[in-house]
Amino acid sequence: MPAAPEDLPVTHHNDVYPGIDPTPHYKAQTYAGKVVLITGASRGIGSEIALFYARSGASLALVSRKQSTLDGVRDDLLKELPKAEIATFVADVTDLKAVKSAIEGAAEKFGKLDIVVANAGTAEDWSKPFTESDPEVWWNVVEVNVRGVYNVAHYAVPHLDKTSGYFIITSSLAAQFRVPFASAYVLSKHAVGRLNEYIHIEHPNVKSIALHPGSIKTTLAEVNPQIASWLVDTLQLPAATVLRLTSGKYDWFSGRYVSSNWDLDEVEEQWKEKIIASEGLVSRLSVPVEA
């Protein structure tokens, strides 16, 4: 018996497509009055998500480890959007006190949190078995990718409970596969998928989604140049996808894994009922149904 598929058989996209075109959000200022907090906001996927929300009218709380890089993102945003409300907070997501300070500071400044994107992450070198890797490096990947998301969720979810808000975790397609020599990254992304399920179970008022952003040539991906040929997606793909996922149309995805590559219209039309009925898009042990 072949293994069960671990990806939806829908049209896959590498860039923004009509179903997630952000233009209507920009024109209607869909997110005016909303407060969006993003970790890992100083570059790549995080800064692009910030740009899309700012263009849609949101107020931003940007979190990263260095004030200098945060200042650069804020300045770039204000050049295009001079009236945008932007606050920056320095925090390493593995530092519990710093994360608490950033989240509480953002909530105090803006009065609430509506959307939190736990985007900070890291990866190790995928060229050798874990037994030949530096155990401190291996564990740091797990700590950043799991503890970092947990720390943010621990302090942000209570605020999102009050606003019936959204918690978006940057996961990975790798969470569903077994990539040789990538055990720390794969394990950590798989683990936050289960944490996502727990957020949904324990805080049903919050819409929590583990999102694969696509395969993108970010600074993080430079650690493994051997996979460069696979990195064909744009930064705009996950940014536009997040706008769509937090618009209210896809709240049924809460507690589930979603890929930015999937055509969301096809998923809605062809797979929604099956996914809900089978409690799909969650981590589950695969067992044979017949002896």
PDB file of N, CA, C and O in Angstrom, residues 171-228:
ATOM      1  N   SER A 171       5.474  27.933   9.104  1.00  0.00           N
ATOM      2  CA  SER A 171       5.881  26.534   9.143  1.00  0.00           C
ATOM      3  C   SER A 171       6.710  26.243   7.894  1.00  0.00           C
ATOM      4  O   SER A 171       7.418  27.103   7.387  1.00  0.00           O
ATOM      5  N   SER A 172       6.607  25.050   7.364  1.00  0.00           N
ATOM      6  CA  SER A 172       7.350  24.685   6.161  1.00  0.00           C
ATOM      7  C   SER A 172       6.790  23.407   5.570  1.00  0.00           C
ATOM      8  O   SER A 172       6.290  22.529   6.300  1.00  0.00           O
ATOM      9  N   LEU A 173       6.885  23.300   4.260  1.00  0.00           N
ATOM     10  CA  LEU A 173       6.560  22.043   3.591  1.00  0.00           C
ATOM     11  C   LEU A 173       7.418  20.914   4.154  1.00  0.00           C
ATOM     12  O   LEU A 173       6.991  19.758   4.230  1.00  0.00           O
ATOM     13  N   ALA A 174       8.625  21.250   4.594  1.00  0.00           N
ATOM     14  CA  ALA A 174       9.531  20.250   5.163  1.00  0.00           C
ATOM     15  C   ALA A 174       8.943  19.573   6.390  1.00  0.00           C
ATOM     16  O   ALA A 174       9.338  18.456   6.735  1.00  0.00           O
ATOM     17  N   ALA A 175       7.992  20.224   7.050  1.00  0.00           N
ATOM     18  CA  ALA A 175       7.359  19.629   8.227  1.00  0.00           C
ATOM     19  C   ALA A 175       6.651  18.331   7.896  1.00  0.00           C
ATOM     20  O   ALA A 175       6.442  17.482   8.764  1.00  0.00           O
ATOM     21  N   GLN A 176       6.274  18.150   6.632  1.00  0.00           N
ATOM     22  CA  GLN A 176       5.526  16.977   6.224  1.00  0.00           C
ATOM     23  C   GLN A 176       6.407  15.915   5.561  1.00  0.00           C
ATOM     24  O   GLN A 176       5.904  14.888   5.108  1.00  0.00           O
ATOM     25  N   PHE A 177       7.691  16.155   5.470  1.00  0.00           N
ATOM     26  CA  PHE A 177       8.588  15.232   4.783  1.00  0.00           C
ATOM     27  C   PHE A 177       9.759  14.838   5.681  1.00  0.00           C
ATOM     28  O   PHE A 177       9.889  15.322   6.802  1.00  0.00           O
ATOM     29  N   ARG A 178      10.602  13.957   5.176  1.00  0.00           N
ATOM     30  CA  ARG A 178      11.777  13.503   5.908  1.00  0.00           C
ATOM     31  C   ARG A 178      12.992  13.829   5.054  1.00  0.00           C
ATOM     32  O   ARG A 178      13.350  13.057   4.165  1.00  0.00           O
ATOM     33  N   VAL A 179      13.578  14.994   5.290  1.00  0.00           N
ATOM     34  CA  VAL A 179      14.693  15.491   4.477  1.00  0.00           C
ATOM     35  C   VAL A 179      16.006  15.054   5.127  1.00  0.00           C
ATOM     36  O   VAL A 179      16.290  15.452   6.253  1.00  0.00           O
ATOM     37  N   PRO A 180      16.815  14.228   4.460  1.00  0.00           N
ATOM     38  CA  PRO A 180      18.074  13.793   5.063  1.00  0.00           C
ATOM     39  C   PRO A 180      18.944  14.975   5.484  1.00  0.00           C
ATOM     40  O   PRO A 180      19.062  15.963   4.763  1.00  0.00           O
ATOM     41  N   PHE A 181      19.523  14.871   6.680  1.00  0.00           N
ATOM     42  CA  PHE A 181      20.468  15.832   7.231  1.00  0.00           C
ATOM     43  C   PHE A 181      19.817  17.146   7.669  1.00  0.00           C
ATOM     44  O   PHE A 181      20.518  18.085   8.036  1.00  0.00           O
ATOM     45  N   ALA A 182      18.499  17.216   7.640  1.00  0.00           N
ATOM     46  CA  ALA A 182      17.790  18.448   8.035  1.00  0.00           C
ATOM     47  C   ALA A 182      16.931  18.205   9.271  1.00  0.00           C
ATOM     48  O   ALA A 182      15.887  18.836   9.444  1.00  0.00           O
ATOM     49  N   SER A 183      17.377  17.319  10.142  1.00  0.00           N
ATOM     50  CA  SER A 183      16.513  16.870  11.238  1.00  0.00           C
ATOM     51  C   SER A 183      16.077  17.991  12.179  1.00  0.00           C
ATOM     52  O   SER A 183      14.918  18.026  12.602  1.00  0.00           O
ATOM     53  N   ALA A 184      16.959  18.913  12.505  1.00  0.00           N
ATOM     54  CA  ALA A 184      16.575  19.977  13.443  1.00  0.00           C
ATOM     55  C   ALA A 184      15.475  20.850  12.850  1.00  0.00           C
ATOM     56  O   ALA A 184      14.486  21.164  13.516  1.00  0.00           O
ATOM     57  N   TYR A 185      15.659  21.254  11.603  1.00  0.00           N
ATOM     58  CA  TYR A 185      14.669  22.117  10.948  1.00  0.00           C
ATOM     59  C   TYR A 185      13.340  21.386  10.761  1.00  0.00           C
ATOM     60  O   TYR A 185      12.274  21.912  11.117  1.00  0.00           O
ATOM     61  N   VAL A 186      13.413  20.176  10.223  1.00  0.00           N
ATOM     62  CA  VAL A 186      12.192  19.422   9.951  1.00  0.00           C
ATOM     63  C   VAL A 186      11.448  19.115  11.241  1.00  0.00           C
ATOM     64  O   VAL A 186      10.222  19.300  11.337  1.00  0.00           O
ATOM     65  N   LEU A 187      12.168  18.634  12.234  1.00  0.00           N
ATOM     66  CA  LEU A 187      11.542  18.323  13.521  1.00  0.00           C
ATOM     67  C   LEU A 187      10.870  19.551  14.118  1.00  0.00           C
ATOM     68  O   LEU A 187       9.737  19.489  14.608  1.00  0.00           O
ATOM     69  N   SER A 188      11.559  20.682  14.067  1.00  0.00           N
ATOM     70  CA  SER A 188      11.014  21.900  14.680  1.00  0.00           C
ATOM     71  C   SER A 188       9.768  22.386  13.955  1.00  0.00           C
ATOM     72  O   SER A 188       8.796  22.821  14.590  1.00  0.00           O
ATOM     73  N   LYS A 189       9.766  22.315  12.629  1.00  0.00           N
ATOM     74  CA  LYS A 189       8.594  22.760  11.884  1.00  0.00           C
ATOM     75  C   LYS A 189       7.426  21.797  12.056  1.00  0.00           C
ATOM     76  O   LYS A 189       6.256  22.211  12.055  1.00  0.00           O
ATOM     77  N   HIS A 190       7.741  20.528  12.203  1.00  0.00           N
ATOM     78  CA  HIS A 190       6.681  19.554  12.485  1.00  0.00           C
ATOM     79  C   HIS A 190       6.084  19.823  13.870  1.00  0.00           C
ATOM     80  O   HIS A 190       4.865  19.773  14.054  1.00  0.00           O
ATOM     81  N   ALA A 191       6.948  20.136  14.825  1.00  0.00           N
ATOM     82  CA  ALA A 191       6.486  20.371  16.193  1.00  0.00           C
ATOM     83  C   ALA A 191       5.573  21.582  16.294  1.00  0.00           C
ATOM     84  O   ALA A 191       4.561  21.554  17.004  1.00  0.00           O
ATOM     85  N   VAL A 192       5.900  22.673  15.593  1.00  0.00           N
ATOM     86  CA  VAL A 192       5.030  23.859  15.703  1.00  0.00           C
ATOM     87  C   VAL A 192       3.695  23.623  15.004  1.00  0.00           C
ATOM     88  O   VAL A 192       2.703  24.301  15.316  1.00  0.00           O
ATOM     89  N   GLY A 193       3.656  22.647  14.101  1.00  0.00           N
ATOM     90  CA  GLY A 193       2.362  22.268  13.531  1.00  0.00           C
ATOM     91  C   GLY A 193       1.444  21.702  14.601  1.00  0.00           C
ATOM     92  O   GLY A 193       0.248  22.010  14.639  1.00  0.00           O
ATOM     93  N   ARG A 194       2.005  20.879  15.482  1.00  0.00           N
ATOM     94  CA  ARG A 194       1.202  20.340  16.576  1.00  0.00           C
ATOM     95  C   ARG A 194       0.853  21.434  17.584  1.00  0.00           C
ATOM     96  O   ARG A 194      -0.268  21.465  18.116  1.00  0.00           O
ATOM     97  N   LEU A 195       1.780  22.339  17.849  1.00  0.00           N
ATOM     98  CA  LEU A 195       1.474  23.473  18.724  1.00  0.00           C
ATOM     99  C   LEU A 195       0.321  24.280  18.148  1.00  0.00           C
ATOM    100  O   LEU A 195      -0.572  24.727  18.886  1.00  0.00           O
ATOM    101  N   ASN A 196       0.321  24.451  16.849  1.00  0.00           N
ATOM    102  CA  ASN A 196      -0.782  25.147  16.181  1.00  0.00           C
ATOM    103  C   ASN A 196      -2.113  24.475  16.478  1.00  0.00           C
ATOM    104  O   ASN A 196      -3.121  25.136  16.733  1.00  0.00           O
ATOM    105  N   GLU A 197      -2.127  23.144  16.455  1.00  0.00           N
ATOM    106  CA  GLU A 197      -3.358  22.400  16.752  1.00  0.00           C
ATOM    107  C   GLU A 197      -3.800  22.648  18.194  1.00  0.00           C
ATOM    108  O   GLU A 197      -4.999  22.759  18.482  1.00  0.00           O
ATOM    109  N   TYR A 198      -2.830  22.740  19.101  1.00  0.00           N
ATOM    110  CA  TYR A 198      -3.163  22.984  20.502  1.00  0.00           C
ATOM    111  C   TYR A 198      -3.705  24.390  20.727  1.00  0.00           C
ATOM    112  O   TYR A 198      -4.602  24.600  21.557  1.00  0.00           O
ATOM    113  N   ILE A 199      -3.167  25.351  20.020  1.00  0.00           N
ATOM    114  CA  ILE A 199      -3.707  26.716  20.145  1.00  0.00           C
ATOM    115  C   ILE A 199      -5.183  26.717  19.758  1.00  0.00           C
ATOM    116  O   ILE A 199      -6.024  27.314  20.440  1.00  0.00           O
ATOM    117  N   HIS A 200      -5.505  26.029  18.670  1.00  0.00           N
ATOM    118  CA  HIS A 200      -6.896  25.952  18.210  1.00  0.00           C
ATOM    119  C   HIS A 200      -7.781  25.243  19.236  1.00  0.00           C
ATOM    120  O   HIS A 200      -8.913  25.679  19.501  1.00  0.00           O
ATOM    121  N   ILE A 201      -7.268  24.157  19.825  1.00  0.00           N
ATOM    122  CA  ILE A 201      -8.061  23.383  20.789  1.00  0.00           C
ATOM    123  C   ILE A 201      -8.280  24.159  22.084  1.00  0.00           C
ATOM    124  O   ILE A 201      -9.397  24.213  22.621  1.00  0.00           O
ATOM    125  N   GLU A 202      -7.210  24.763  22.589  1.00  0.00           N
ATOM    126  CA  GLU A 202      -7.276  25.402  23.899  1.00  0.00           C
ATOM    127  C   GLU A 202      -7.766  26.847  23.848  1.00  0.00           C
ATOM    128  O   GLU A 202      -8.206  27.389  24.867  1.00  0.00           O
ATOM    129  N   HIS A 203      -7.672  27.460  22.666  1.00  0.00           N
ATOM    130  CA  HIS A 203      -8.129  28.847  22.499  1.00  0.00           C
ATOM    131  C   HIS A 203      -8.966  28.953  21.220  1.00  0.00           C
ATOM    132  O   HIS A 203      -8.549  29.555  20.230  1.00  0.00           O
ATOM    133  N   PRO A 204     -10.158  28.345  21.231  1.00  0.00           N
ATOM    134  CA  PRO A 204     -10.974  28.299  20.015  1.00  0.00           C
ATOM    135  C   PRO A 204     -11.413  29.663  19.499  1.00  0.00           C
ATOM    136  O   PRO A 204     -11.860  29.768  18.359  1.00  0.00           O
ATOM    137  N   ASN A 205     -11.270  30.684  20.317  1.00  0.00           N
ATOM    138  CA  ASN A 205     -11.623  32.031  19.864  1.00  0.00           C
ATOM    139  C   ASN A 205     -10.563  32.624  18.943  1.00  0.00           C
ATOM    140  O   ASN A 205     -10.798  33.627  18.262  1.00  0.00           O
ATOM    141  N   VAL A 206      -9.375  31.987  18.940  1.00  0.00           N
ATOM    142  CA  VAL A 206      -8.261  32.442  18.107  1.00  0.00           C
ATOM    143  C   VAL A 206      -8.162  31.552  16.874  1.00  0.00           C
ATOM    144  O   VAL A 206      -8.250  30.333  16.976  1.00  0.00           O
ATOM    145  N   LYS A 207      -7.999  32.174  15.707  1.00  0.00           N
ATOM    146  CA  LYS A 207      -7.782  31.409  14.486  1.00  0.00           C
ATOM    147  C   LYS A 207      -6.282  31.236  14.291  1.00  0.00           C
ATOM    148  O   LYS A 207      -5.567  32.208  14.038  1.00  0.00           O
ATOM    149  N   SER A 208      -5.815  30.005  14.448  1.00  0.00           N
ATOM    150  CA  SER A 208      -4.387  29.722  14.380  1.00  0.00           C
ATOM    151  C   SER A 208      -4.090  28.833  13.172  1.00  0.00           C
ATOM    152  O   SER A 208      -4.742  27.802  12.976  1.00  0.00           O
ATOM    153  N   ILE A 209      -3.104  29.228  12.371  1.00  0.00           N
ATOM    154  CA  ILE A 209      -2.784  28.505  11.137  1.00  0.00           C
ATOM    155  C   ILE A 209      -1.274  28.346  11.023  1.00  0.00           C
ATOM    156  O   ILE A 209      -0.519  29.301  11.231  1.00  0.00           O
ATOM    157  N   ALA A 210      -0.822  27.127  10.697  1.00  0.00           N
ATOM    158  CA  ALA A 210       0.593  26.862  10.410  1.00  0.00           C
ATOM    159  C   ALA A 210       0.768  26.961   8.899  1.00  0.00           C
ATOM    160  O   ALA A 210       0.222  26.146   8.144  1.00  0.00           O
ATOM    161  N   LEU A 211       1.507  27.946   8.454  1.00  0.00           N
ATOM    162  CA  LEU A 211       1.570  28.278   7.023  1.00  0.00           C
ATOM    163  C   LEU A 211       2.939  27.990   6.417  1.00  0.00           C
ATOM    164  O   LEU A 211       3.956  28.524   6.879  1.00  0.00           O
ATOM    165  N   HIS A 212       2.954  27.170   5.376  1.00  0.00           N
ATOM    166  CA  HIS A 212       4.160  27.038   4.547  1.00  0.00           C
ATOM    167  C   HIS A 212       4.221  28.269   3.650  1.00  0.00           C
ATOM    168  O   HIS A 212       3.312  28.507   2.845  1.00  0.00           O
ATOM    169  N   PRO A 213       5.279  29.077   3.736  1.00  0.00           N
ATOM    170  CA  PRO A 213       5.308  30.326   2.974  1.00  0.00           C
ATOM    171  C   PRO A 213       5.679  30.160   1.511  1.00  0.00           C
ATOM    172  O   PRO A 213       5.575  31.112   0.737  1.00  0.00           O
ATOM    173  N   GLY A 214       6.108  28.961   1.155  1.00  0.00           N
ATOM    174  CA  GLY A 214       6.647  28.734  -0.174  1.00  0.00           C
ATOM    175  C   GLY A 214       8.135  28.475  -0.063  1.00  0.00           C
ATOM    176  O   GLY A 214       8.731  28.554   1.012  1.00  0.00           O
ATOM    177  N   SER A 215       8.748  28.135  -1.183  1.00  0.00           N
ATOM    178  CA  SER A 215      10.189  27.873  -1.215  1.00  0.00           C
ATOM    179  C   SER A 215      10.863  29.104  -1.819  1.00  0.00           C
ATOM    180  O   SER A 215      10.806  29.324  -3.031  1.00  0.00           O
ATOM    181  N   ILE A 216      11.486  29.892  -0.966  1.00  0.00           N
ATOM    182  CA  ILE A 216      11.908  31.242  -1.324  1.00  0.00           C
ATOM    183  C   ILE A 216      13.393  31.440  -1.040  1.00  0.00           C
ATOM    184  O   ILE A 216      13.915  30.955  -0.028  1.00  0.00           O
ATOM    185  N   LYS A 217      14.072  32.168  -1.898  1.00  0.00           N
ATOM    186  CA  LYS A 217      15.490  32.472  -1.712  1.00  0.00           C
ATOM    187  C   LYS A 217      15.656  33.604  -0.704  1.00  0.00           C
ATOM    188  O   LYS A 217      15.877  34.758  -1.059  1.00  0.00           O
ATOM    189  N   THR A 218      15.539  33.261   0.551  1.00  0.00           N
ATOM    190  CA  THR A 218      15.767  34.234   1.621  1.00  0.00           C
ATOM    191  C   THR A 218      17.188  34.089   2.147  1.00  0.00           C
ATOM    192  O   THR A 218      17.912  33.168   1.791  1.00  0.00           O
ATOM    193  N   THR A 219      17.578  34.994   3.028  1.00  0.00           N
ATOM    194  CA  THR A 219      18.896  34.904   3.657  1.00  0.00           C
ATOM    195  C   THR A 219      19.038  33.586   4.401  1.00  0.00           C
ATOM    196  O   THR A 219      20.103  32.966   4.412  1.00  0.00           O
ATOM    197  N   LEU A 220      17.955  33.130   5.024  1.00  0.00           N
ATOM    198  CA  LEU A 220      17.958  31.866   5.747  1.00  0.00           C
ATOM    199  C   LEU A 220      18.319  30.707   4.825  1.00  0.00           C
ATOM    200  O   LEU A 220      19.059  29.792   5.198  1.00  0.00           O
ATOM    201  N   ALA A 221      17.826  30.738   3.589  1.00  0.00           N
ATOM    202  CA  ALA A 221      18.064  29.650   2.648  1.00  0.00           C
ATOM    203  C   ALA A 221      19.506  29.595   2.163  1.00  0.00           C
ATOM    204  O   ALA A 221      19.950  28.571   1.632  1.00  0.00           O
ATOM    205  N   GLU A 222      20.244  30.677   2.352  1.00  0.00           N
ATOM    206  CA  GLU A 222      21.634  30.706   1.913  1.00  0.00           C
ATOM    207  C   GLU A 222      22.508  29.724   2.685  1.00  0.00           C
ATOM    208  O   GLU A 222      23.611  29.385   2.254  1.00  0.00           O
ATOM    209  N   VAL A 223      22.010  29.244   3.816  1.00  0.00           N
ATOM    210  CA  VAL A 223      22.748  28.253   4.600  1.00  0.00           C
ATOM    211  C   VAL A 223      22.929  26.966   3.799  1.00  0.00           C
ATOM    212  O   VAL A 223      23.893  26.227   3.998  1.00  0.00           O
ATOM    213  N   ASN A 224      21.992  26.703   2.882  1.00  0.00           N
ATOM    214  CA  ASN A 224      22.013  25.470   2.103  1.00  0.00           C
ATOM    215  C   ASN A 224      21.925  25.769   0.608  1.00  0.00           C
ATOM    216  O   ASN A 224      20.860  25.636  -0.014  1.00  0.00           O
ATOM    217  N   PRO A 225      23.035  26.190   0.004  1.00  0.00           N
ATOM    218  CA  PRO A 225      23.013  26.553  -1.415  1.00  0.00           C
ATOM    219  C   PRO A 225      22.642  25.404  -2.344  1.00  0.00           C
ATOM    220  O   PRO A 225      22.223  25.642  -3.476  1.00  0.00           O
ATOM    221  N   GLN A 226      22.765  24.164  -1.870  1.00  0.00           N
ATOM    222  CA  GLN A 226      22.447  23.016  -2.712  1.00  0.00           C
ATOM    223  C   GLN A 226      20.957  22.919  -3.053  1.00  0.00           C
ATOM    224  O   GLN A 226      20.583  22.207  -3.982  1.00  0.00           O
ATOM    225  N   ILE A 227      20.110  23.648  -2.322  1.00  0.00           N
ATOM    226  CA  ILE A 227      18.670  23.588  -2.611  1.00  0.00           C
ATOM    227  C   ILE A 227      18.197  24.803  -3.403  1.00  0.00           C
ATOM    228  O   ILE A 227      16.994  24.985  -3.602  1.00  0.00           O
ATOM    229  N   ALA A 228      19.142  25.614  -3.874  1.00  0.00           N
ATOM    230  CA  ALA A 228      18.782  26.869  -4.556  1.00  0.00           C
ATOM    231  C   ALA A 228      17.848  26.647  -5.737  1.00  0.00           C
ATOM    232  O   ALA A 228      16.954  27.462  -5.994  1.00  0.00           O
TER     233      ALA A 228
END
